Coordinates of C-alpha atoms in Angstrom, one line a residue:
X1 CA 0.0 0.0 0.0
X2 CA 1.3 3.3 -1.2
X3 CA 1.7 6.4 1.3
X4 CA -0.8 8.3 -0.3
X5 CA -3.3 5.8 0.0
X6 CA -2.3 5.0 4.0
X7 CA -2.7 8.4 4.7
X8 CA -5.8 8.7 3.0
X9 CA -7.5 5.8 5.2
X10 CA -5.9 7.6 8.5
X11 CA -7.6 10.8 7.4
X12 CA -10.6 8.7 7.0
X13 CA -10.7 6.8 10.2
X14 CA -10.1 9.6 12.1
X15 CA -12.6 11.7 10.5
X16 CA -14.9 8.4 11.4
X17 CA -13.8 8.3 15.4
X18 CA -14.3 12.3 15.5
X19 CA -17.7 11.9 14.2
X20 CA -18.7 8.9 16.3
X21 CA -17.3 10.6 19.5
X22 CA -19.1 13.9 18.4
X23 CA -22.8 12.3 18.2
X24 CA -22.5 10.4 21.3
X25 CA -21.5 13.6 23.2
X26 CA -24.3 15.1 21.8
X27 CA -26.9 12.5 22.5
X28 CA -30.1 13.7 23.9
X29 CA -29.0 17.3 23.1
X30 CA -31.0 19.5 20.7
X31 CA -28.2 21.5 19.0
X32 CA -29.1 23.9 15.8
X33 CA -26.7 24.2 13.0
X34 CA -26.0 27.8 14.3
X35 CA -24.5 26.2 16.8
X36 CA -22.1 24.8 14.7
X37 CA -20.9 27.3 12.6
X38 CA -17.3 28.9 12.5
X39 CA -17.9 32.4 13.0
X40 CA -14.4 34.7 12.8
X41 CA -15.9 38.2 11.7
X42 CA -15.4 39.9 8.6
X43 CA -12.8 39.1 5.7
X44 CA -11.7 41.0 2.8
X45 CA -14.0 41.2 0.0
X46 CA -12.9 39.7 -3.1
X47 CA -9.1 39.4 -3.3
X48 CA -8.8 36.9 -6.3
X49 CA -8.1 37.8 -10.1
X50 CA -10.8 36.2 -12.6
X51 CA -9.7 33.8 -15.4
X52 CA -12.8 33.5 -17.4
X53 CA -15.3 36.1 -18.7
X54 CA -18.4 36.1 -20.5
X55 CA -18.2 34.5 -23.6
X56 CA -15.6 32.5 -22.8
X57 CA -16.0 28.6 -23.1
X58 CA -16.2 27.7 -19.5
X59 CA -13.1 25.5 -18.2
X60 CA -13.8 21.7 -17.8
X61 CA -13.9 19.7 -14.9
X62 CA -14.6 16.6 -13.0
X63 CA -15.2 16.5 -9.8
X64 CA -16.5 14.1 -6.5
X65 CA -19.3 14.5 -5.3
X66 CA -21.2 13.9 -1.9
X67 CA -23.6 11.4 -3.5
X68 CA -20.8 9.1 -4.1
X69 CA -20.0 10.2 -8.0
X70 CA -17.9 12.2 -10.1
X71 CA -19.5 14.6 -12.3
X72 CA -18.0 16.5 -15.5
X73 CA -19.1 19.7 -16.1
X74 CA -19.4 19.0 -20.0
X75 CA -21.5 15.7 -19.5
X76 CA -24.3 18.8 -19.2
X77 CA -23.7 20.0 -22.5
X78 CA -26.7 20.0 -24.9
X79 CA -28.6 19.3 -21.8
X80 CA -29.1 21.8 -19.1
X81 CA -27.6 25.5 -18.2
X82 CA -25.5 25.0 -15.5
X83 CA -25.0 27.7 -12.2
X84 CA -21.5 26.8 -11.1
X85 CA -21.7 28.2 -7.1
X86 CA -18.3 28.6 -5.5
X87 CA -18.9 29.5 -1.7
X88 CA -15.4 29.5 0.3
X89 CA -16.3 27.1 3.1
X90 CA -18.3 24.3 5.1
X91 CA -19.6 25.2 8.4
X92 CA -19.4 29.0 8.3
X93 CA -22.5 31.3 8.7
X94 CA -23.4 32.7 4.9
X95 CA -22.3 29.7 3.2
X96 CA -24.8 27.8 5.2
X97 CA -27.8 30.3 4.1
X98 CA -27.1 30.3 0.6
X99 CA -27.3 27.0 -0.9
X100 CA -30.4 26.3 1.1
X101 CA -31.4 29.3 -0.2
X102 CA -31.3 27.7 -3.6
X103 CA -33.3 24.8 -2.7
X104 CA -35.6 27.0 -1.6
X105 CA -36.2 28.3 -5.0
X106 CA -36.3 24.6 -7.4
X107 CA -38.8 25.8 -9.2
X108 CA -37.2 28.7 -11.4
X109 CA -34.5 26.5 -11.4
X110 CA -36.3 23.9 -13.0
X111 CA -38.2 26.1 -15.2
X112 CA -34.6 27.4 -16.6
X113 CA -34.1 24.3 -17.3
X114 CA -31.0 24.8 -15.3
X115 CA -29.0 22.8 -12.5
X116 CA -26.7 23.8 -9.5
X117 CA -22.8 22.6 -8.9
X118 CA -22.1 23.6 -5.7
X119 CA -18.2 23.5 -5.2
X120 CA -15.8 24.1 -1.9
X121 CA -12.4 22.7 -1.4
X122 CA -13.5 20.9 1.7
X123 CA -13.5 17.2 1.6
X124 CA -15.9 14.7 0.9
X125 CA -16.5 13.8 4.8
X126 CA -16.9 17.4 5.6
X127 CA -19.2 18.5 2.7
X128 CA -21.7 15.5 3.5
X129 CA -21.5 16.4 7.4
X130 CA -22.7 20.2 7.1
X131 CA -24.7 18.9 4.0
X132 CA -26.7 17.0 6.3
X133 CA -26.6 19.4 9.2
X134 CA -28.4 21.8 7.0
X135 CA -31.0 19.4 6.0
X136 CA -29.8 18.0 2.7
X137 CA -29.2 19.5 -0.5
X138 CA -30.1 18.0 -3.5
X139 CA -27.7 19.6 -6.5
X140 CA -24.5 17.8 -6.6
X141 CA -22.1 19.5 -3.8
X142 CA -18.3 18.7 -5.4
X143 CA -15.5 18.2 -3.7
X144 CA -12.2 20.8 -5.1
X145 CA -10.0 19.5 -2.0
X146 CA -7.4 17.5 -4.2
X147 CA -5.3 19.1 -6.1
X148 CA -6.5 21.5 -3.9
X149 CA -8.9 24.6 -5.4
X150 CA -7.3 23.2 -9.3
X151 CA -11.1 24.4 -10.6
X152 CA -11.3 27.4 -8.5
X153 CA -8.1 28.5 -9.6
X154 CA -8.8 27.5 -13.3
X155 CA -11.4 30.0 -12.8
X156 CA -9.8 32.4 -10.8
X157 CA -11.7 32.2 -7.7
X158 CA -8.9 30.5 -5.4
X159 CA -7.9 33.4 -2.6
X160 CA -4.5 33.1 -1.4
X161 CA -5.7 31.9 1.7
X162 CA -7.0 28.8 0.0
X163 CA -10.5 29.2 -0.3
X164 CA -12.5 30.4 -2.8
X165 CA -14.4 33.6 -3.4
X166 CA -18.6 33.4 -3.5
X167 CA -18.8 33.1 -7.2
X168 CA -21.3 32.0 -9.1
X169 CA -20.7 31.3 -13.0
X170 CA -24.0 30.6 -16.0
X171 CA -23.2 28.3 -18.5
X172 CA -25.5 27.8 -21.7
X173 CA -26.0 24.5 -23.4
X174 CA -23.3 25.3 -25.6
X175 CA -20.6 25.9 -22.5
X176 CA -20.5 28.8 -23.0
X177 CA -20.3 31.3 -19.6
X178 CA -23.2 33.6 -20.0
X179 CA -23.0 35.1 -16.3
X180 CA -20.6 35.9 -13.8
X181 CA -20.4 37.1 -10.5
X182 CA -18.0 37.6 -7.6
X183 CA -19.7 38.7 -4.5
X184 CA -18.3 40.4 -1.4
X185 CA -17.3 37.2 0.6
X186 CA -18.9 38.4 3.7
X187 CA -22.5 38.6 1.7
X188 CA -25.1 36.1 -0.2
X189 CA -25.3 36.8 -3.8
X190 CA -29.1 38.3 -5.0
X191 CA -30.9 35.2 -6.0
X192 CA -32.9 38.0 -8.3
X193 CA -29.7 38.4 -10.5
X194 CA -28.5 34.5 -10.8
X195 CA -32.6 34.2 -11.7
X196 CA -32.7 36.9 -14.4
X197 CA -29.3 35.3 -15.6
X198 CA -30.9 32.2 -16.7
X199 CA -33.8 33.9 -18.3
X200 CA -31.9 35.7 -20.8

């Protein structure tokens, strides 16, 4: 067994003991995802240089996801528009009120004919944990943790700190980017905008 691989199942099995110690300490104990959250204040805004633009044919990819599969950004091609949501990490307080904020609003989703990839570079374990702390999400939530942020900096939304900006990015059914925006990091982008986006 390679050291890559040994390390891998260490990470996993402690990730596994953490989790087991962490849900019988809180047996009988209500406990709200706010209580959760990694709160550290404000950060700077947006400190990252764009790669892409409108117009531009939008980098490929293929990335894990939560639900146990990879997915390729170009297997949507022909098929769906695709919102491509970057929010910088798991567990922290905006992140964790703007993709259920999406699921929230399916329907003008589904009447774009459009679907969400929701990308951190947390790991798998991670991702499914707050996933399910939050209640479930039902777009695929991808994994960027190895080589870490290679999509986010292929767009040019990996900070130097090592997490991404909140970006989302439209893509048509040709693959082409048709909308992009980098929002303050400390704020939820306007659904209304990423809404109109997929109307036009």
């Amino acid at each position: 067994m390679n050291m890559i691989s040994m390390n891998s199942r260490r990470l996993f099995f402690s990730l596994l003991t953490f989790s087991a110690i962490l849900s019988s300490s809180l047996i009988g104990q209500e406990i709200n995802l706010s209580d959760l959250l990694f709160t550290k204040g404000r950060a700077e805004g947006v400190t990252s240089q764009l790669k892409v633009n409108v117009g531009d044919i939008a980098p490929d990819f293929k990335l894990p996801s939560i639900q146990g599969k990879r997915v390729r950004l170009s297997d949507y091609r022909g098929k769906k528009q695709v919102v491509i949501s970057f929010v910088p990490a798991a567990w922290t307080p905006v992140c964790s009120a703007q993709w259920p904020g999406y699921e929230l609003a399916n329907d003008y989703f589904e009447e774009a004919n459009a679907i969400i990839l929701g990308i951190t570079v947390d790991n798998i374990p991670t991702l499914y944990a707050w996933t399910q702390a939050m209640g479930g999400i039902s777009f695929p939530v991808l994994s960027d943790f190895y080589p870490h942020g290679d999509v986010a900096s292929s767009y040019g939304v990996l900070r130097s700190e090592g997490f991404t900006e909140r970006a989302l990015f439209v893509v048509d059914l040709k693959g082409v980017i048709t909308f992009v925006q980098v929002q303050d990091i400390n704020e939820r982008p306007p659904l209304e905008d990423l809404i109109n986006a997929l109307k036009n």
